[in-house]
């Protein structure tokens, strides 16, 4: 009896993401299961396309027009029922296609693509497995003919146990020698997957943790949740330097002792090495890593290690939330307020929600941690939906840094044309003279951030995007920070009127130059996306700063968070004002968090820390509260604003985005979608909805496409999503997707 596979294909759009039925040919019967990756003939031309099997059924009397599957990927590529449950969850929550969800839960390297072998369509793995040859001593060296010194050395080297060819070559034993010995039956050669021990050099050095009384109390409460055997969630709110990591380590230890596994998420790649080192030192090598800076091969091998049950701890960035760890007991989201936990491409998921789903599936404890939690998270904690665990003091009774403002209005009035104020420069110099270090934050990269014509006011913008081009000095070029468009040489006259172009605004490159002029002795390390492009550059730079090869670490927000250097006693903040006047409803929260975090980098060890913030609005309440590092009071103000103006957590916030090549069409499509949606909600008055727009997005043109949005304040439940889905169907029926593609984003802050 033949069977039928219902599959979802790659490269579908959300409007046409149906399940298609295919016959399973008898020779593929043993390798087709739900969750399996297969190749199908698709469309009029029957071009091979990748697909995922959603279900299989008996085909007693199959439709004779059904096509047959072409090939199937090996079983190891199959999505387990757990992963399929996550795929369904993503699709239901975030309006993505089946296959987009599949690509999110299994890393790129694990995926297959259509290929051809001997004229037949096949599935091909996208990655080459790195293998190595291992030699084992399996016989004795014959006395005659007399063995040469090289042969003797090879046999000696292998006496303690098998070794890889690379290791033997390092000892000066050539492949010819080894091959010769294999022929004689003295050695046996085998190929195996090359193990990839990331951070293999970190010594296993477990030391008992001595927790402070506050940390102990926190652990005691959280251990209750961990032992509960049912899904639990908690927020560890601890001031900067309170030692949240020590609490993590203790909880991980407990989790492993219960025979369960732990998943630790950090907001960015830069923070993984620090976490990996601490975990490796304490727990040894059953640790796997998942993040986007790994090569495909590394990523896949780590993934397999997890899938095969050979990792007890996984550390990674957002996508690691899908790591196929079984028997999960603990999930930690460190610095949970970071926006990097929200995906900006389909599926537009939030690691918070996926982690919650996984914790529910596994009866695990989900722990959010931060010194500046998201307003929604803290609200959930104070209202009892999460357990709130607090660390109020820095570890070791160290004081929080003192914070002062430098009023830049006075600097401007005094005619200082620089970005670095005289007081900041002096403080940097004094810190350096004491043999201590400083961190300087400027959240803008490049040299000059805007080019404008002196005569007509024309601003040089990207031809593809509605944003100013940024001048980068090392390349002597203007760059678009969104699409990478490059213009060089740098225009000196206006393309519109021939007037003189003037470049202004400060980026990290310019400030680096100013610092070099102001403090000629200072050793300055600039860290931003441009200086950390090379693999491992980021980690190497931080290691050199830790070794005190530099006095000043200047950089974008990548220097603001999570770093722990004992000699840093001064933190400076430049150019923060523009962030205060940002668009989205989270802009205050973001500034508060960034300033608190960066200020918190100072004075973490013996030496007390201080911070200086340059601003033209020193009395701004958000800056004042961040300076006082008073999160609870900031929260009171912020939650009042959210309630009054109706923002999360008092509603769900959903941005429906539209983009296309012609602006009037995009606008019209967005308006039509709004009408279709309003019609549907009119017959469901019980379903709360406020709709705003269509309005242009903050960046109205990106990569040559115009962008508009509808902003919905709603209740994101199943009935709401059903209405939204039916609106999408109606939109597709009117053939509007041809004019403007739609995206649905529940994580946007409306920027
Ligand atoms: P944060 O809460 O900001 O993440 P960390 O976990 O980085 O703080 O801890 C701040 C500093 O205090 C680190 O240098 C850390 O090594 C030290 N520390 C915290 N708790 C302990 C502890 N129980 N034993 C020893 N050192 C600790
Ligand atoms: Zn551009």
PDB file of N, CA and C in Angstrom, residues 78-166:
ATOM      1  N   UNK A  78      16.602  14.598  10.301  1.00  0.00           N
ATOM      2  CA  UNK A  78      15.184  14.691  10.610  1.00  0.00           C
ATOM      3  C   UNK A  78      14.924  15.555  11.842  1.00  0.00           C
ATOM      4  N   UNK A  79      13.861  16.330  11.789  1.00  0.00           N
ATOM      5  CA  UNK A  79      13.487  17.107  12.959  1.00  0.00           C
ATOM      6  C   UNK A  79      12.739  16.199  13.922  1.00  0.00           C
ATOM      7  N   UNK A  80      13.190  16.183  15.166  1.00  0.00           N
ATOM      8  CA  UNK A  80      12.538  15.342  16.169  1.00  0.00           C
ATOM      9  C   UNK A  80      11.146  15.907  16.457  1.00  0.00           C
ATOM     10  N   UNK A  81      10.283  15.097  17.065  1.00  0.00           N
ATOM     11  CA  UNK A  81       8.945  15.609  17.394  1.00  0.00           C
ATOM     12  C   UNK A  81       9.007  16.906  18.215  1.00  0.00           C
ATOM     13  N   UNK A  82       9.978  17.014  19.110  1.00  0.00           N
ATOM     14  CA  UNK A  82      10.126  18.253  19.888  1.00  0.00           C
ATOM     15  C   UNK A  82      10.405  19.440  18.989  1.00  0.00           C
ATOM     16  N   UNK A  83      11.348  19.255  18.066  1.00  0.00           N
ATOM     17  CA  UNK A  83      11.690  20.362  17.175  1.00  0.00           C
ATOM     18  C   UNK A  83      10.502  20.691  16.269  1.00  0.00           C
ATOM     19  N   UNK A  84       9.746  19.656  15.863  1.00  0.00           N
ATOM     20  CA  UNK A  84       8.561  19.926  15.050  1.00  0.00           C
ATOM     21  C   UNK A  84       7.523  20.722  15.833  1.00  0.00           C
ATOM     22  N   UNK A  85       7.475  20.453  17.130  1.00  0.00           N
ATOM     23  CA  UNK A  85       6.535  21.228  17.940  1.00  0.00           C
ATOM     24  C   UNK A  85       6.952  22.706  17.952  1.00  0.00           C
ATOM     25  N   UNK A  86       8.262  22.949  17.998  1.00  0.00           N
ATOM     26  CA  UNK A  86       8.737  24.330  17.954  1.00  0.00           C
ATOM     27  C   UNK A  86       8.448  24.956  16.586  1.00  0.00           C
ATOM     28  N   UNK A  87       8.583  24.162  15.530  1.00  0.00           N
ATOM     29  CA  UNK A  87       8.270  24.660  14.187  1.00  0.00           C
ATOM     30  C   UNK A  87       6.807  25.111  14.126  1.00  0.00           C
ATOM     31  N   UNK A  88       5.919  24.279  14.654  1.00  0.00           N
ATOM     32  CA  UNK A  88       4.493  24.642  14.660  1.00  0.00           C
ATOM     33  C   UNK A  88       4.251  25.901  15.485  1.00  0.00           C
ATOM     34  N   UNK A  89       4.944  25.973  16.599  1.00  0.00           N
ATOM     35  CA  UNK A  89       4.811  27.135  17.476  1.00  0.00           C
ATOM     36  C   UNK A  89       5.234  28.416  16.735  1.00  0.00           C
ATOM     37  N   UNK A  90       6.372  28.357  16.058  1.00  0.00           N
ATOM     38  CA  UNK A  90       6.870  29.535  15.341  1.00  0.00           C
ATOM     39  C   UNK A  90       5.885  29.970  14.263  1.00  0.00           C
ATOM     40  N   UNK A  91       5.379  28.969  13.549  1.00  0.00           N
ATOM     41  CA  UNK A  91       4.502  29.285  12.433  1.00  0.00           C
ATOM     42  C   UNK A  91       3.214  29.918  12.952  1.00  0.00           C
ATOM     43  N   UNK A  92       2.691  29.369  14.022  1.00  0.00           N
ATOM     44  CA  UNK A  92       1.442  29.882  14.557  1.00  0.00           C
ATOM     45  C   UNK A  92       1.607  31.281  15.139  1.00  0.00           C
ATOM     46  N   UNK A  93       2.725  31.515  15.838  1.00  0.00           N
ATOM     47  CA  UNK A  93       2.895  32.782  16.529  1.00  0.00           C
ATOM     48  C   UNK A  93       3.390  33.918  15.669  1.00  0.00           C
ATOM     49  N   UNK A  94       4.252  33.580  14.732  1.00  0.00           N
ATOM     50  CA  UNK A  94       4.985  34.670  14.066  1.00  0.00           C
ATOM     51  C   UNK A  94       4.693  34.789  12.579  1.00  0.00           C
ATOM     52  N   UNK A  95       3.692  34.071  12.091  1.00  0.00           N
ATOM     53  CA  UNK A  95       3.284  34.230  10.702  1.00  0.00           C
ATOM     54  C   UNK A  95       4.433  34.026   9.732  1.00  0.00           C
ATOM     55  N   UNK A  96       5.181  32.952   9.947  1.00  0.00           N
ATOM     56  CA  UNK A  96       6.230  32.623   8.987  1.00  0.00           C
ATOM     57  C   UNK A  96       5.790  31.368   8.239  1.00  0.00           C
ATOM     58  N   UNK A  97       6.570  30.976   7.238  1.00  0.00           N
ATOM     59  CA  UNK A  97       6.226  29.750   6.518  1.00  0.00           C
ATOM     60  C   UNK A  97       6.799  28.550   7.280  1.00  0.00           C
ATOM     61  N   UNK A  98       6.285  27.383   6.932  1.00  0.00           N
ATOM     62  CA  UNK A  98       6.804  26.160   7.540  1.00  0.00           C
ATOM     63  C   UNK A  98       8.316  26.080   7.388  1.00  0.00           C
ATOM     64  N   UNK A  99       8.748  26.296   6.159  1.00  0.00           N
ATOM     65  CA  UNK A  99      10.166  26.048   5.911  1.00  0.00           C
ATOM     66  C   UNK A  99      11.059  27.108   6.548  1.00  0.00           C
ATOM     67  N   UNK A 100      10.539  28.333   6.643  1.00  0.00           N
ATOM     68  CA  UNK A 100      11.302  29.356   7.390  1.00  0.00           C
ATOM     69  C   UNK A 100      11.493  28.912   8.835  1.00  0.00           C
ATOM     70  N   UNK A 101      10.446  28.330   9.389  1.00  0.00           N
ATOM     71  CA  UNK A 101      10.542  27.850  10.765  1.00  0.00           C
ATOM     72  C   UNK A 101      11.561  26.708  10.862  1.00  0.00           C
ATOM     73  N   UNK A 102      11.545  25.832   9.859  1.00  0.00           N
ATOM     74  CA  UNK A 102      12.517  24.728   9.853  1.00  0.00           C
ATOM     75  C   UNK A 102      13.944  25.281   9.821  1.00  0.00           C
ATOM     76  N   UNK A 103      14.161  26.276   8.964  1.00  0.00           N
ATOM     77  CA  UNK A 103      15.508  26.837   8.845  1.00  0.00           C
ATOM     78  C   UNK A 103      15.943  27.547  10.125  1.00  0.00           C
ATOM     79  N   UNK A 104      14.970  28.040  10.898  1.00  0.00           N
ATOM     80  CA  UNK A 104      15.333  28.683  12.162  1.00  0.00           C
ATOM     81  C   UNK A 104      15.754  27.650  13.202  1.00  0.00           C
ATOM     82  N   UNK A 105      15.075  26.514  13.237  1.00  0.00           N
ATOM     83  CA  UNK A 105      15.381  25.581  14.320  1.00  0.00           C
ATOM     84  C   UNK A 105      16.578  24.676  14.039  1.00  0.00           C
ATOM     85  N   UNK A 106      16.906  24.450  12.771  1.00  0.00           N
ATOM     86  CA  UNK A 106      18.149  23.716  12.523  1.00  0.00           C
ATOM     87  C   UNK A 106      19.132  24.628  11.817  1.00  0.00           C
ATOM     88  N   UNK A 107      20.370  24.639  12.250  1.00  0.00           N
ATOM     89  CA  UNK A 107      21.297  25.610  11.689  1.00  0.00           C
ATOM     90  C   UNK A 107      21.593  25.343  10.222  1.00  0.00           C
ATOM     91  N   UNK A 108      21.994  26.400   9.587  1.00  0.00           N
ATOM     92  CA  UNK A 108      22.295  26.389   8.161  1.00  0.00           C
ATOM     93  C   UNK A 108      23.047  25.138   7.725  1.00  0.00           C
ATOM     94  N   UNK A 109      24.061  24.811   8.468  1.00  0.00           N
ATOM     95  CA  UNK A 109      24.928  23.716   8.058  1.00  0.00           C
ATOM     96  C   UNK A 109      24.217  22.371   8.002  1.00  0.00           C
ATOM     97  N   UNK A 110      23.126  22.239   8.764  1.00  0.00           N
ATOM     98  CA  UNK A 110      22.439  20.955   8.802  1.00  0.00           C
ATOM     99  C   UNK A 110      21.500  20.811   7.617  1.00  0.00           C
ATOM    100  N   UNK A 111      21.401  21.847   6.821  1.00  0.00           N
ATOM    101  CA  UNK A 111      20.386  21.807   5.789  1.00  0.00           C
ATOM    102  C   UNK A 111      20.888  21.223   4.492  1.00  0.00           C
ATOM    103  N   UNK A 112      19.923  20.798   3.726  1.00  0.00           N
ATOM    104  CA  UNK A 112      20.225  20.131   2.474  1.00  0.00           C
ATOM    105  C   UNK A 112      19.748  20.988   1.321  1.00  0.00           C
ATOM    106  N   UNK A 113      20.374  20.785   0.174  1.00  0.00           N
ATOM    107  CA  UNK A 113      19.938  21.518  -0.999  1.00  0.00           C
ATOM    108  C   UNK A 113      19.832  20.556  -2.177  1.00  0.00           C
ATOM    109  N   UNK A 114      19.071  20.954  -3.206  1.00  0.00           N
ATOM    110  CA  UNK A 114      18.921  20.068  -4.354  1.00  0.00           C
ATOM    111  C   UNK A 114      20.250  19.922  -5.081  1.00  0.00           C
ATOM    112  N   UNK A 115      20.533  18.723  -5.538  1.00  0.00           N
ATOM    113  CA  UNK A 115      21.741  18.490  -6.320  1.00  0.00           C
ATOM    114  C   UNK A 115      21.436  17.440  -7.381  1.00  0.00           C
ATOM    115  N   UNK A 116      22.439  17.155  -8.204  1.00  0.00           N
ATOM    116  CA  UNK A 116      22.240  16.142  -9.234  1.00  0.00           C
ATOM    117  C   UNK A 116      23.404  15.172  -9.178  1.00  0.00           C
ATOM    118  N   UNK A 117      23.116  13.881  -9.216  1.00  0.00           N
ATOM    119  CA  UNK A 117      24.172  12.886  -9.254  1.00  0.00           C
ATOM    120  C   UNK A 117      23.808  11.849 -10.303  1.00  0.00           C
ATOM    121  N   UNK A 118      24.738  11.562 -11.215  1.00  0.00           N
ATOM    122  CA  UNK A 118      24.463  10.628 -12.321  1.00  0.00           C
ATOM    123  C   UNK A 118      23.140  10.960 -13.016  1.00  0.00           C
ATOM    124  N   UNK A 119      22.913  12.252 -13.217  1.00  0.00           N
ATOM    125  CA  UNK A 119      21.707  12.665 -13.933  1.00  0.00           C
ATOM    126  C   UNK A 119      20.420  12.568 -13.124  1.00  0.00           C
ATOM    127  N   UNK A 120      20.523  12.181 -11.846  1.00  0.00           N
ATOM    128  CA  UNK A 120      19.306  12.069 -11.047  1.00  0.00           C
ATOM    129  C   UNK A 120      19.310  13.114  -9.930  1.00  0.00           C
ATOM    130  N   UNK A 121      18.127  13.673  -9.648  1.00  0.00           N
ATOM    131  CA  UNK A 121      18.069  14.650  -8.551  1.00  0.00           C
ATOM    132  C   UNK A 121      18.321  13.969  -7.197  1.00  0.00           C
ATOM    133  N   UNK A 122      19.158  14.607  -6.392  1.00  0.00           N
ATOM    134  CA  UNK A 122      19.459  14.068  -5.060  1.00  0.00           C
ATOM    135  C   UNK A 122      19.448  15.216  -4.055  1.00  0.00           C
ATOM    136  N   UNK A 123      19.439  14.877  -2.767  1.00  0.00           N
ATOM    137  CA  UNK A 123      19.638  15.923  -1.760  1.00  0.00           C
ATOM    138  C   UNK A 123      21.109  15.930  -1.392  1.00  0.00           C
ATOM    139  N   UNK A 124      21.631  17.143  -1.289  1.00  0.00           N
ATOM    140  CA  UNK A 124      23.046  17.256  -0.950  1.00  0.00           C
ATOM    141  C   UNK A 124      23.191  18.049   0.332  1.00  0.00           C
ATOM    142  N   UNK A 125      24.048  17.558   1.212  1.00  0.00           N
ATOM    143  CA  UNK A 125      24.293  18.282   2.445  1.00  0.00           C
ATOM    144  C   UNK A 125      25.054  19.548   2.101  1.00  0.00           C
ATOM    145  N   UNK A 126      24.761  20.629   2.817  1.00  0.00           N
ATOM    146  CA  UNK A 126      25.455  21.879   2.532  1.00  0.00           C
ATOM    147  C   UNK A 126      26.807  21.935   3.214  1.00  0.00           C
ATOM    148  N   UNK A 127      27.161  20.908   3.920  1.00  0.00           N
ATOM    149  CA  UNK A 127      28.452  21.018   4.594  1.00  0.00           C
ATOM    150  C   UNK A 127      29.319  19.790   4.379  1.00  0.00           C
ATOM    151  N   UNK A 128      30.606  20.034   4.381  1.00  0.00           N
ATOM    152  CA  UNK A 128      31.560  18.955   4.219  1.00  0.00           C
ATOM    153  C   UNK A 128      32.041  18.608   5.608  1.00  0.00           C
ATOM    154  N   UNK A 129      32.002  17.342   5.912  1.00  0.00           N
ATOM    155  CA  UNK A 129      32.454  16.952   7.250  1.00  0.00           C
ATOM    156  C   UNK A 129      33.961  16.951   7.296  1.00  0.00           C
ATOM    157  N   UNK A 130      34.551  17.637   8.235  1.00  0.00           N
ATOM    158  CA  UNK A 130      35.999  17.554   8.349  1.00  0.00           C
ATOM    159  C   UNK A 130      36.358  16.213   8.990  1.00  0.00           C
ATOM    160  N   UNK A 131      37.182  15.457   8.292  1.00  0.00           N
ATOM    161  CA  UNK A 131      37.573  14.158   8.848  1.00  0.00           C
ATOM    162  C   UNK A 131      39.079  14.139   9.072  1.00  0.00           C
ATOM    163  N   UNK A 132      39.539  13.200   9.837  1.00  0.00           N
ATOM    164  CA  UNK A 132      40.971  13.048  10.022  1.00  0.00           C
ATOM    165  C   UNK A 132      41.293  11.561  10.088  1.00  0.00           C
ATOM    166  N   UNK A 133      42.575  11.253   9.836  1.00  0.00           N
ATOM    167  CA  UNK A 133      42.978   9.859   9.863  1.00  0.00           C
ATOM    168  C   UNK A 133      43.663   9.570  11.189  1.00  0.00           C
ATOM    169  N   UNK A 134      43.237   8.468  11.791  1.00  0.00           N
ATOM    170  CA  UNK A 134      43.778   8.068  13.086  1.00  0.00           C
ATOM    171  C   UNK A 134      44.573   6.782  12.896  1.00  0.00           C
ATOM    172  N   UNK A 135      45.770   6.728  13.460  1.00  0.00           N
ATOM    173  CA  UNK A 135      46.596   5.519  13.341  1.00  0.00           C
ATOM    174  C   UNK A 135      46.661   4.795  14.677  1.00  0.00           C
ATOM    175  N   UNK A 136      46.513   3.480  14.594  1.00  0.00           N
ATOM    176  CA  UNK A 136      46.585   2.658  15.800  1.00  0.00           C
ATOM    177  C   UNK A 136      47.648   1.583  15.588  1.00  0.00           C
ATOM    178  N   UNK A 137      48.388   1.312  16.623  1.00  0.00           N
ATOM    179  CA  UNK A 137      49.405   0.269  16.569  1.00  0.00           C
ATOM    180  C   UNK A 137      48.697  -1.079  16.721  1.00  0.00           C
ATOM    181  N   UNK A 138      48.789  -1.920  15.664  1.00  0.00           N
ATOM    182  CA  UNK A 138      48.048  -3.187  15.743  1.00  0.00           C
ATOM    183  C   UNK A 138      48.933  -4.409  15.499  1.00  0.00           C
ATOM    184  N   UNK A 139      50.216  -4.175  15.214  1.00  0.00           N
ATOM    185  CA  UNK A 139      51.096  -5.319  14.967  1.00  0.00           C
ATOM    186  C   UNK A 139      52.482  -5.012  15.488  1.00  0.00           C
ATOM    187  N   UNK A 140      53.421  -5.904  15.213  1.00  0.00           N
ATOM    188  CA  UNK A 140      54.797  -5.610  15.634  1.00  0.00           C
ATOM    189  C   UNK A 140      55.646  -5.356  14.397  1.00  0.00           C
ATOM    190  N   UNK A 141      56.628  -4.548  14.573  1.00  0.00           N
ATOM    191  CA  UNK A 141      57.527  -4.188  13.489  1.00  0.00           C
ATOM    192  C   UNK A 141      58.446  -5.388  13.198  1.00  0.00           C
ATOM    193  N   UNK A 142      58.443  -5.885  11.944  1.00  0.00           N
ATOM    194  CA  UNK A 142      59.316  -7.035  11.652  1.00  0.00           C
ATOM    195  C   UNK A 142      60.790  -6.667  11.801  1.00  0.00           C
ATOM    196  N   UNK A 143      61.601  -7.636  12.188  1.00  0.00           N
ATOM    197  CA  UNK A 143      63.050  -7.377  12.375  1.00  0.00           C
ATOM    198  C   UNK A 143      63.748  -7.171  11.032  1.00  0.00           C
ATOM    199  N   UNK A 144      63.208  -7.898   9.979  1.00  0.00           N
ATOM    200  CA  UNK A 144      63.829  -7.796   8.663  1.00  0.00           C
ATOM    201  C   UNK A 144      62.807  -7.394   7.632  1.00  0.00           C
ATOM    202  N   UNK A 145      63.105  -6.528   6.694  1.00  0.00           N
ATOM    203  CA  UNK A 145      64.346  -5.758   6.645  1.00  0.00           C
ATOM    204  C   UNK A 145      64.432  -4.826   7.848  1.00  0.00           C
ATOM    205  N   UNK A 146      65.656  -4.505   8.230  1.00  0.00           N
ATOM    206  CA  UNK A 146      65.831  -3.730   9.455  1.00  0.00           C
ATOM    207  C   UNK A 146      65.037  -2.433   9.415  1.00  0.00           C
ATOM    208  N   UNK A 147      64.179  -2.170  10.401  1.00  0.00           N
ATOM    209  CA  UNK A 147      63.363  -0.949  10.382  1.00  0.00           C
ATOM    210  C   UNK A 147      64.219   0.307  10.472  1.00  0.00           C
ATOM    211  N   UNK A 148      63.799   1.337   9.740  1.00  0.00           N
ATOM    212  CA  UNK A 148      64.526   2.611   9.746  1.00  0.00           C
ATOM    213  C   UNK A 148      64.182   3.416  10.985  1.00  0.00           C
ATOM    214  N   UNK A 149      64.971   4.442  11.260  1.00  0.00           N
ATOM    215  CA  UNK A 149      64.725   5.271  12.447  1.00  0.00           C
ATOM    216  C   UNK A 149      63.342   5.935  12.429  1.00  0.00           C
ATOM    217  N   UNK A 150      62.877   6.289  11.227  1.00  0.00           N
ATOM    218  CA  UNK A 150      61.561   6.933  11.137  1.00  0.00           C
ATOM    219  C   UNK A 150      60.462   5.966  11.549  1.00  0.00           C
ATOM    220  N   UNK A 151      60.607   4.743  11.088  1.00  0.00           N
ATOM    221  CA  UNK A 151      59.599   3.734  11.427  1.00  0.00           C
ATOM    222  C   UNK A 151      59.596   3.467  12.924  1.00  0.00           C
ATOM    223  N   UNK A 152      60.796   3.388  13.491  1.00  0.00           N
ATOM    224  CA  UNK A 152      60.887   3.150  14.933  1.00  0.00           C
ATOM    225  C   UNK A 152      60.221   4.287  15.707  1.00  0.00           C
ATOM    226  N   UNK A 153      60.447   5.504  15.212  1.00  0.00           N
ATOM    227  CA  UNK A 153      59.869   6.658  15.914  1.00  0.00           C
ATOM    228  C   UNK A 153      58.337   6.630  15.867  1.00  0.00           C
ATOM    229  N   UNK A 154      57.826   6.251  14.694  1.00  0.00           N
ATOM    230  CA  UNK A 154      56.368   6.183  14.548  1.00  0.00           C
ATOM    231  C   UNK A 154      55.777   5.169  15.521  1.00  0.00           C
ATOM    232  N   UNK A 155      56.408   4.012  15.600  1.00  0.00           N
ATOM    233  CA  UNK A 155      55.896   2.970  16.485  1.00  0.00           C
ATOM    234  C   UNK A 155      55.962   3.426  17.952  1.00  0.00           C
ATOM    235  N   UNK A 156      57.071   4.088  18.302  1.00  0.00           N
ATOM    236  CA  UNK A 156      57.207   4.601  19.676  1.00  0.00           C
ATOM    237  C   UNK A 156      56.090   5.587  19.991  1.00  0.00           C
ATOM    238  N   UNK A 157      55.848   6.494  19.017  1.00  0.00           N
ATOM    239  CA  UNK A 157      54.859   7.549  19.247  1.00  0.00           C
ATOM    240  C   UNK A 157      53.463   6.969  19.433  1.00  0.00           C
ATOM    241  N   UNK A 158      53.229   5.802  18.827  1.00  0.00           N
ATOM    242  CA  UNK A 158      51.882   5.236  18.902  1.00  0.00           C
ATOM    243  C   UNK A 158      51.720   4.217  20.023  1.00  0.00           C
ATOM    244  N   UNK A 159      52.809   3.919  20.710  1.00  0.00           N
ATOM    245  CA  UNK A 159      52.710   2.918  21.776  1.00  0.00           C
ATOM    246  C   UNK A 159      51.709   3.328  22.874  1.00  0.00           C
ATOM    247  N   UNK A 160      51.707   4.613  23.312  1.00  0.00           N
ATOM    248  CA  UNK A 160      50.752   4.962  24.372  1.00  0.00           C
ATOM    249  C   UNK A 160      49.290   4.947  23.914  1.00  0.00           C
ATOM    250  N   UNK A 161      49.037   5.023  22.624  1.00  0.00           N
ATOM    251  CA  UNK A 161      47.643   5.024  22.166  1.00  0.00           C
ATOM    252  C   UNK A 161      47.537   5.635  20.778  1.00  0.00           C
ATOM    253  N   UNK A 162      46.370   5.523  20.135  1.00  0.00           N
ATOM    254  CA  UNK A 162      46.195   6.032  18.775  1.00  0.00           C
ATOM    255  C   UNK A 162      46.424   7.545  18.684  1.00  0.00           C
ATOM    256  N   UNK A 163      46.867   7.993  17.499  1.00  0.00           N
ATOM    257  CA  UNK A 163      47.068   9.421  17.273  1.00  0.00           C
ATOM    258  C   UNK A 163      46.638   9.811  15.872  1.00  0.00           C
ATOM    259  N   UNK A 164      46.342  11.068  15.692  1.00  0.00           N
ATOM    260  CA  UNK A 164      45.908  11.529  14.376  1.00  0.00           C
ATOM    261  C   UNK A 164      47.122  11.803  13.499  1.00  0.00           C
ATOM    262  N   UNK A 165      46.888  11.810  12.187  1.00  0.00           N
ATOM    263  CA  UNK A 165      47.981  12.064  11.254  1.00  0.00           C
ATOM    264  C   UNK A 165      48.615  13.431  11.529  1.00  0.00           C
ATOM    265  N   UNK A 166      47.747  14.431  11.817  1.00  0.00           N
ATOM    266  CA  UNK A 166      48.270  15.774  12.046  1.00  0.00           C
ATOM    267  C   UNK A 166      49.233  15.790  13.237  1.00  0.00           C
TER     268      UNK A 166
END
